[in-house]
Coordinates of C-alpha atoms in Angstrom, one line a residue:
M59 CA 96.6 111.5 90.7
K60 CA 93.3 110.8 88.9
K61 CA 92.1 107.2 88.7
F62 CA 92.1 105.9 85.2
R63 CA 88.7 105.0 83.8
P64 CA 88.6 102.8 80.7
Q65 CA 86.5 103.6 77.7
P66 CA 83.1 101.9 77.2
G67 CA 83.6 98.3 76.1
F68 CA 87.1 98.2 77.6
V69 CA 88.4 96.8 80.8
V70 CA 91.7 97.3 82.6
Q71 CA 93.5 93.9 82.8
A72 CA 96.9 92.8 83.9
F73 CA 99.2 90.5 82.0
R74 CA 102.0 89.0 84.1
F75 CA 105.1 87.3 82.7
A76 CA 108.1 85.8 84.4
L77 CA 111.5 87.2 83.5
D78 CA 114.9 85.7 82.8
P79 CA 117.2 88.7 83.4
S80 CA 121.0 88.5 83.1
A81 CA 123.2 89.3 86.0
S82 CA 123.6 92.9 85.1
Q83 CA 119.9 93.3 84.4
E84 CA 119.0 91.7 87.8
A85 CA 121.4 94.2 89.5
A86 CA 119.6 97.0 87.7
L87 CA 116.2 95.7 88.8
R88 CA 117.3 95.6 92.4
S89 CA 118.8 99.1 92.1
H90 CA 115.5 100.5 90.8
C91 CA 113.5 98.7 93.6
G92 CA 115.9 100.0 96.2
A93 CA 115.6 103.5 94.8
A94 CA 111.8 103.2 95.2
R95 CA 112.2 102.1 98.8
A96 CA 114.7 104.9 99.5
A97 CA 112.3 107.5 98.1
Y98 CA 109.5 106.1 100.2
N99 CA 111.6 106.3 103.4
W100 CA 112.6 109.9 102.6
A101 CA 109.0 111.0 102.0
V102 CA 107.9 109.4 105.3
G103 CA 110.7 111.1 107.2
W104 CA 110.2 114.4 105.5
V105 CA 106.5 114.6 106.4
E106 CA 106.8 113.2 109.9
A107 CA 109.6 115.7 110.7
S108 CA 107.1 118.5 110.8
W109 CA 104.9 116.4 113.1
W110 CA 107.7 115.9 115.6
Q111 CA 108.8 119.5 115.3
R112 CA 105.3 120.7 116.1
K113 CA 105.1 118.3 119.1
A114 CA 108.4 119.7 120.5
E115 CA 107.3 123.3 120.0
E116 CA 104.0 122.6 121.8
S117 CA 106.0 121.2 124.7
Y118 CA 107.8 124.6 125.0
G119 CA 104.4 126.4 125.1
I120 CA 104.6 128.0 121.7
P121 CA 101.1 129.1 120.6
E122 CA 99.3 127.4 117.6
A123 CA 100.0 130.4 115.3
G124 CA 103.7 130.1 115.8
L125 CA 104.1 126.4 115.2
T126 CA 105.8 124.9 112.2
E127 CA 103.5 124.4 109.3
W128 CA 102.3 121.0 108.4
R129 CA 104.1 119.5 105.4
P130 CA 101.7 118.3 102.7
W131 CA 101.9 114.7 101.5
S132 CA 100.2 114.9 98.1
L133 CA 102.2 113.4 95.3
P134 CA 102.9 116.7 93.5
S135 CA 104.2 118.2 96.8
L136 CA 106.4 115.3 97.5
R137 CA 107.8 115.3 94.0
K138 CA 108.6 119.0 94.2
A139 CA 110.3 118.7 97.5
F140 CA 112.3 115.6 96.4
N141 CA 113.5 117.3 93.2
V142 CA 115.0 120.1 95.4
V143 CA 116.9 117.8 97.8
K144 CA 118.0 115.0 95.4
H145 CA 121.0 117.1 94.2
T146 CA 122.3 118.0 97.7
D147 CA 121.1 115.2 100.0
P148 CA 124.1 112.8 100.5
R149 CA 121.6 109.9 100.5
F150 CA 120.8 110.5 96.8
A151 CA 123.3 112.9 95.3
A152 CA 125.9 110.3 94.4
W153 CA 123.6 107.7 92.7
W154 CA 120.1 109.0 92.0
E155 CA 121.0 109.4 88.2
D156 CA 121.7 105.7 87.9
N157 CA 117.9 104.8 88.0
S158 CA 114.9 105.9 86.1
K159 CA 112.8 108.7 87.6
E160 CA 109.9 106.3 87.7
A161 CA 111.6 104.4 90.5
Y162 CA 111.6 107.4 92.8
S163 CA 108.1 108.3 91.6
T164 CA 107.0 104.9 92.7
G165 CA 108.2 105.4 96.3
L166 CA 106.7 108.8 96.5
A167 CA 103.3 107.7 95.2
N168 CA 103.3 104.8 97.7
A169 CA 104.1 107.2 100.5
S170 CA 101.3 109.6 99.5
T171 CA 98.8 106.7 99.4
A172 CA 100.0 105.5 102.8
F173 CA 99.4 108.9 104.4
D174 CA 96.0 109.2 102.7
N175 CA 94.9 105.9 104.0
Y176 CA 96.2 106.8 107.5
A177 CA 94.3 110.1 107.5
K178 CA 91.0 108.4 106.2
S179 CA 91.4 105.7 108.8
Q180 CA 91.7 108.2 111.7
Q181 CA 88.7 110.1 110.4
G182 CA 86.6 106.9 110.1
K183 CA 86.3 107.2 106.3
R184 CA 88.2 103.9 105.6
R185 CA 86.8 100.4 106.0
G186 CA 88.6 97.9 108.2
G187 CA 90.7 98.2 111.3
R188 CA 92.5 101.4 112.3
M189 CA 95.7 102.0 110.4
G190 CA 98.8 103.4 112.1
A191 CA 101.1 106.0 110.6
P192 CA 103.4 105.0 107.8
R193 CA 106.7 103.4 108.9
F194 CA 110.1 103.1 107.3
K195 CA 110.7 100.1 105.0
S196 CA 113.5 97.8 106.0
K197 CA 116.0 96.9 103.4
R198 CA 115.9 93.3 104.5
K199 CA 112.2 92.8 104.6
A200 CA 110.8 95.2 102.0
R201 CA 109.3 93.6 98.9
L202 CA 111.2 94.5 95.8
S203 CA 108.8 96.4 93.4
C204 CA 108.9 99.3 91.0
R205 CA 106.3 100.7 88.6
F206 CA 106.8 102.4 85.2
T207 CA 104.2 104.7 83.8
T208 CA 106.1 106.6 81.1
G209 CA 108.9 105.8 78.6
A210 CA 109.5 102.8 76.5
I211 CA 107.1 100.2 77.8
R212 CA 106.3 97.4 75.3
V213 CA 106.4 93.7 74.5
D214 CA 108.8 93.1 71.6
V215 CA 107.6 91.6 68.3
D216 CA 109.4 88.3 68.8
G217 CA 107.1 87.5 71.7
R218 CA 109.9 86.6 74.1
H219 CA 111.3 90.0 75.3
A220 CA 109.9 93.0 77.1
T221 CA 111.3 96.5 77.0
L222 CA 111.3 98.8 80.1
P223 CA 112.8 102.3 80.7
R224 CA 116.5 102.4 81.6
L225 CA 116.4 98.6 82.0
G226 CA 116.4 97.9 78.3
T227 CA 115.2 94.7 76.7
I228 CA 114.8 91.7 79.1
R229 CA 114.0 88.2 78.0
T230 CA 110.8 86.7 79.3
H231 CA 110.6 83.2 80.6
E232 CA 107.3 82.5 78.8
P233 CA 105.9 83.9 75.5
T234 CA 104.0 87.2 75.6
V235 CA 101.7 86.3 72.7
K236 CA 98.5 86.7 74.7
L237 CA 99.3 90.4 75.1
L238 CA 101.2 91.0 71.8
S239 CA 98.4 89.7 69.7
R240 CA 96.0 92.1 71.3
V241 CA 98.3 95.0 70.9
R242 CA 98.8 94.2 67.2
A243 CA 95.1 93.9 66.6
G244 CA 94.5 97.3 68.2
T245 CA 92.3 95.8 71.0
A246 CA 94.8 96.5 73.8
R247 CA 96.9 99.5 74.9
I248 CA 99.6 99.2 77.5
L249 CA 99.2 101.7 80.4
S250 CA 102.0 100.8 82.8
A251 CA 104.4 98.1 83.8
T252 CA 105.4 96.8 87.3
V253 CA 108.4 94.7 88.0
R254 CA 108.4 92.6 91.2
H255 CA 110.5 90.0 92.8
E256 CA 108.5 87.2 94.5
R257 CA 108.7 83.4 94.9
G258 CA 112.4 83.5 94.0
R259 CA 112.1 85.1 90.6
W260 CA 111.3 88.4 88.8
F261 CA 107.9 89.1 87.2
V262 CA 106.7 92.0 85.0
S263 CA 103.0 92.9 85.0
F264 CA 101.6 95.0 82.2
Q265 CA 98.5 96.9 83.0
A266 CA 96.6 97.3 79.7
E267 CA 93.3 98.7 78.6
V268 CA 91.7 95.7 76.8
K269 CA 88.6 95.5 74.6
R270 CA 86.7 92.5 75.9
D271 CA 83.5 91.1 74.5
L272 CA 81.3 89.3 77.0
E273 CA 81.2 85.6 76.5
R274 CA 77.9 83.7 76.8
V275 CA 77.9 81.1 79.6
A276 CA 77.1 77.5 78.8
R277 CA 73.9 77.4 81.0
P278 CA 72.7 81.0 81.4
D279 CA 69.4 79.9 83.1
M280 CA 71.1 77.8 85.7
A281 CA 72.1 78.8 89.2
V282 CA 74.7 77.1 91.3
G283 CA 75.4 77.2 95.0
I284 CA 79.0 76.7 96.2
D285 CA 79.7 75.5 99.7
L286 CA 83.4 75.9 100.5
G287 CA 85.1 73.8 103.1
V288 CA 88.3 72.0 104.2
K289 CA 87.4 68.3 103.7
N290 CA 86.1 69.2 100.2
L291 CA 87.3 72.4 98.6
A292 CA 83.9 73.1 97.1
V293 CA 80.6 71.3 96.7
L294 CA 78.5 72.6 93.8
A295 CA 74.8 72.1 93.6
D296 CA 72.8 73.6 90.7
S297 CA 69.1 74.4 90.6
T298 CA 68.3 71.0 89.1
G299 CA 69.7 69.2 92.2
E300 CA 72.8 67.9 90.5
I301 CA 75.8 67.9 93.0
R302 CA 79.4 67.9 92.1
T303 CA 82.3 67.7 94.6
V304 CA 85.7 69.2 94.1
A305 CA 88.2 67.5 96.4
N306 CA 90.6 69.5 98.4
P307 CA 94.1 68.8 96.9
G308 CA 95.9 69.8 100.1
H309 CA 99.0 70.9 98.4
Y310 CA 100.6 72.1 101.6
D311 CA 99.9 68.8 103.5
R312 CA 101.5 66.9 100.6
A313 CA 104.6 69.0 100.8
R314 CA 105.0 68.9 104.6
G315 CA 107.4 66.0 104.4
Q316 CA 109.7 67.8 101.9
L317 CA 109.5 71.0 104.0
R318 CA 110.4 69.1 107.2
R319 CA 113.5 67.6 105.6
A320 CA 114.5 70.9 104.0
S321 CA 114.0 72.8 107.2
R322 CA 116.1 70.3 109.1
V323 CA 119.0 70.9 106.7
V324 CA 118.6 74.7 107.1
S325 CA 118.6 74.4 110.9
R326 CA 122.0 72.6 110.8
R327 CA 123.7 75.4 108.8
R328 CA 125.1 78.6 110.1
G329 CA 122.4 81.1 109.5
P330 CA 122.1 84.9 110.0
D331 CA 121.9 86.4 113.5
R332 CA 121.1 90.1 113.7
R333 CA 121.9 90.3 117.4
T334 CA 125.6 89.4 116.8
G335 CA 125.9 90.5 113.2
Q336 CA 126.6 87.0 112.0
R337 CA 126.2 86.6 108.3
P338 CA 124.8 83.4 106.8
S339 CA 127.1 80.8 105.2
R340 CA 126.9 79.9 101.6
R341 CA 125.6 76.4 102.5
W342 CA 122.8 78.0 104.6
E343 CA 121.8 80.2 101.6
K344 CA 121.7 77.2 99.3
A345 CA 119.6 75.1 101.8
N346 CA 117.3 78.0 102.4
A347 CA 116.8 78.5 98.6
R348 CA 115.9 74.8 98.3
R349 CA 113.3 75.2 101.1
N350 CA 111.8 78.3 99.6
K351 CA 111.5 76.5 96.3
V352 CA 109.1 74.0 97.9
H353 CA 107.0 76.9 99.3
H354 CA 106.9 78.5 95.9
R355 CA 105.8 75.3 94.3
V356 CA 102.9 74.9 96.8
T357 CA 101.8 78.5 96.1
N358 CA 101.8 78.0 92.4
L359 CA 99.9 74.8 92.6
R360 CA 97.3 76.4 94.8
E361 CA 96.8 79.3 92.5
D362 CA 96.5 77.0 89.5
T363 CA 93.8 75.0 91.2
L364 CA 91.8 78.0 92.3
H365 CA 91.9 79.6 88.9
K366 CA 90.8 76.5 87.1
L367 CA 87.9 76.1 89.5
T368 CA 86.6 79.7 89.3
T369 CA 87.1 79.9 85.5
A370 CA 85.0 76.8 85.0
V371 CA 82.2 77.9 87.3
A372 CA 82.1 81.4 85.8
A373 CA 81.9 80.1 82.3
E374 CA 79.1 77.6 82.9
Y375 CA 76.4 79.1 85.2
G376 CA 74.3 82.3 84.8
T377 CA 74.0 82.8 88.6
V378 CA 76.6 81.9 91.3
V379 CA 75.7 81.9 95.0
V380 CA 78.6 81.9 97.4
E381 CA 79.0 82.4 101.2
D382 CA 80.3 85.5 103.0
L383 CA 82.8 83.5 105.1
N384 CA 84.6 85.1 108.1
V385 CA 87.9 83.7 107.0
A386 CA 89.9 85.9 109.4
G387 CA 87.9 84.5 112.3
M388 CA 88.1 81.0 111.0
L389 CA 91.9 81.2 111.0
R390 CA 91.8 81.7 114.8
N391 CA 90.9 78.1 115.2
R392 CA 94.4 76.6 115.8
R393 CA 93.2 73.1 114.8
L394 CA 92.0 74.1 111.4
A395 CA 94.0 77.2 110.6
R396 CA 96.6 75.5 108.5
R397 CA 94.0 73.7 106.3
I398 CA 91.8 76.8 106.0
A399 CA 94.7 78.9 104.8
D400 CA 95.8 76.2 102.4
A401 CA 92.3 76.0 100.8
G402 CA 92.3 79.8 99.9
L403 CA 88.6 80.3 100.6
G404 CA 88.6 84.0 100.4
E405 CA 90.5 83.9 97.1
I406 CA 87.8 81.8 95.5
R407 CA 85.1 84.5 96.1
R408 CA 87.4 87.3 94.9
Q409 CA 88.2 85.5 91.6
L410 CA 84.5 84.6 91.0
T411 CA 83.5 88.2 91.6
Y412 CA 85.8 89.8 88.9
K413 CA 85.5 86.9 86.4
T414 CA 81.7 86.9 86.4
R415 CA 81.6 90.7 86.0
Q416 CA 84.3 91.3 83.4
R417 CA 84.1 88.2 81.3
H418 CA 80.5 86.9 81.3
A419 CA 78.4 89.6 83.0
T420 CA 76.7 87.1 85.1
T421 CA 75.3 87.5 88.6
V422 CA 77.1 86.7 91.9
I423 CA 74.9 86.5 94.9
T424 CA 76.6 86.5 98.3
A425 CA 74.7 84.8 101.1
N426 CA 74.7 86.6 104.4
R427 CA 77.3 85.5 106.9
W428 CA 74.5 84.7 109.4
Y429 CA 72.4 82.5 107.0
P430 CA 72.3 78.9 108.4
S431 CA 73.0 77.1 105.2
S432 CA 74.2 74.0 107.0
K433 CA 71.5 73.9 109.7
T434 CA 68.6 74.4 107.2
C435 CA 67.0 71.3 105.7
S436 CA 67.1 71.5 101.9
G437 CA 63.9 69.3 101.8
C438 CA 61.4 71.0 104.1
G439 CA 63.2 74.1 105.3
A440 CA 63.4 73.2 109.0
V441 CA 66.3 74.8 110.9
K442 CA 68.2 72.9 113.5
A443 CA 69.1 74.8 116.7
K444 CA 72.7 73.3 116.8
L445 CA 74.8 71.4 114.4
P446 CA 78.4 70.7 115.6
L447 CA 81.2 70.8 113.2
H448 CA 82.1 67.1 113.7
V449 CA 78.6 66.0 112.6
R450 CA 79.1 65.5 108.8
T451 CA 75.6 64.1 108.1
Y452 CA 72.5 66.2 108.3
A453 CA 69.4 64.3 109.6
C454 CA 66.2 66.3 109.5
D455 CA 63.9 65.7 112.5
A456 CA 60.8 66.9 110.5
C457 CA 61.0 65.2 107.1
H458 CA 63.6 62.6 108.1
L459 CA 65.9 63.6 105.2
V460 CA 69.4 62.2 105.6
I461 CA 72.1 63.9 103.4
D462 CA 75.7 64.9 103.6
R463 CA 76.2 68.2 105.5
D464 CA 78.1 69.9 102.6
D465 CA 75.6 68.7 100.0
N466 CA 72.7 70.1 102.1
A467 CA 74.4 73.5 102.4
A468 CA 75.1 73.7 98.7
R469 CA 71.5 72.9 97.9
N470 CA 70.3 75.7 100.2
L471 CA 72.6 78.2 98.6
A472 CA 71.4 77.3 95.1
A473 CA 67.8 77.7 96.3
L474 CA 68.6 81.3 97.4
A475 CA 69.1 82.3 93.8
A476 CA 65.3 82.1 93.3
A477 CA 64.8 85.0 95.7
C478 CA 66.7 87.4 93.4
T479 CA 65.1 86.4 90.1
T480 CA 62.1 87.5 88.1
G481 CA 59.4 85.1 87.1
T482 CA 61.0 84.2 83.8
G483 CA 64.6 83.3 84.6
V484 CA 67.6 83.4 86.8
A485 CA 69.5 86.6 87.7
G486 CA 67.0 88.9 86.3
D487 CA 66.3 91.2 89.2
Q488 CA 69.3 93.5 89.5
D489 CA 67.5 96.0 91.8
T490 CA 66.9 93.6 94.7
T491 CA 67.5 95.5 97.9
P492 CA 69.6 93.4 100.3
V493 CA 68.2 92.9 103.8
V494 CA 70.4 91.7 106.6
S495 CA 68.9 88.7 108.3
K496 CA 69.3 87.5 111.9
P497 CA 68.6 83.8 112.0
R498 CA 67.4 82.7 115.4
G499 CA 67.8 86.2 116.7
A500 CA 71.6 86.3 116.2
D501 CA 73.2 89.6 115.7
R502 CA 76.7 91.0 114.7
R503 CA 77.7 92.0 118.2
T504 CA 80.3 90.1 120.2
R505 CA 78.9 89.0 123.5
A506 CA 80.9 89.6 126.6
T507 CA 79.7 86.5 128.4
R508 CA 81.0 83.0 127.8
P509 CA 78.8 80.2 126.6
R510 CA 79.1 78.5 130.0
R511 CA 77.7 81.6 131.7
K512 CA 74.9 81.7 129.1
A513 CA 74.0 78.1 129.9
E514 CA 74.0 78.8 133.6
A515 CA 71.8 81.9 133.1
G516 CA 69.4 79.7 131.0
R517 CA 69.2 77.1 133.8
A518 CA 68.5 79.8 136.2
G519 CA 65.3 80.6 134.4
G520 CA 66.4 83.3 131.9
T521 CA 66.1 82.9 128.1
T522 CA 68.0 84.7 125.4
L523 CA 65.0 85.1 123.0
P524 CA 61.3 84.8 123.5
Q525 CA 59.7 81.7 121.9
Q526 CA 57.4 83.7 119.7
Q527 CA 60.3 85.7 118.3
Q528 CA 62.3 82.5 117.6
E529 CA 59.4 81.1 115.6
E530 CA 59.0 84.3 113.6
T531 CA 62.8 84.3 112.9
R532 CA 62.7 80.7 111.8
D533 CA 59.9 81.4 109.4
R534 CA 61.5 84.5 107.9
P535 CA 61.8 84.3 104.1
Q536 CA 65.2 83.3 102.8
A537 CA 65.4 86.4 100.6
E538 CA 66.5 88.4 103.6
A539 CA 69.8 86.5 103.7
L540 CA 71.0 87.8 100.4
T541 CA 73.4 90.4 99.2
L542 CA 73.4 91.1 95.4
W543 CA 76.7 92.2 93.9

């Protein structure tokens, strides 16, 4: 399947609306999502059957030329094979006509993508950790989702209903005016729709090709550095030195009392037990629904906070400097993991990236992960060798500047924007070549020795880096710590 490319001046944007389906419509939605899961499991089993057959034949000493052929996993091949067996396979013959063909196509497309990702991962062509082979989806754990690409896909003229193939017209929980007005004006064209059940209710997401005119930011010649953290969600320092602090609302911490009480009620009810086949009681299901409602509210509040923050920043500044945080590594700290996950640090950078590109065409600069923004003095540029996390005030030994740790880091990030600019304004040099810096000789390799052993080696007379190289690294220009997106 070819990737869709929008026309010049158009962007692909998703419009998501909550649904209020009737009982029969909800049963149809679950049936379509179950059909997608069944088609996915069939495709995984059909492809892997040839793998196991070849492995068994090899154990009997059959030569390579006589082994069973590999079954292809491309989407056209899976569709062709599924159309042959759906009339005779007892898993589909009795009910496959009850759902739209798009439901089965969704599962087959997901299986094809999963096998492609697995093959690229084994060949080293895919970023990230190694992926395993696709596995069957559990009926109990699989996320309910189905995608429609053909048929009657539209938002109705009354602005309160959406029409989907085989599902008919479903009432939306909120008005669809923001998409309907664009469709009527001819500035948007619906490409597909995806229904999904999450956070206790059904949602429909319309993928549309939208004509979007870039909006001018309020201060195009101004750069801002954003230091993200746990105590304060974000500290913003612009190029004039003005500092603004966005407090961390801590939605999860505020709701912990409610969750504790709700979880206590759930634990006192008769819940499910897969080992004995025990089914949950109605009282357990009601109590579990009340507990999940608290979780869903926390998630919605967190999303609302992050969207408001990133939208305001993207609409005000011409250049935004953020950090490349190792959030996955930070989550390994058992003392801070809960608060780091509640803050959503990685989501802030993701939202800033697409909002600045698609809505305002401004520049996002990502400071290298190894850049010492907190250890560098924003006044004179001196770098401390160590700055423990519990030290919240930065005191410079050279110029005697005393400043809050987060404010100092935000100022340093804002100063980095000058390294990627021309002589006339901010965010002018789009061709800046990023150079990976190694402050104080640090590298990306994980050392096998523990810090205690390093200290013992230093006391024994060894040093980790010559003094001359430390001085050269400390005086290295800050432009080497940038990555331009």
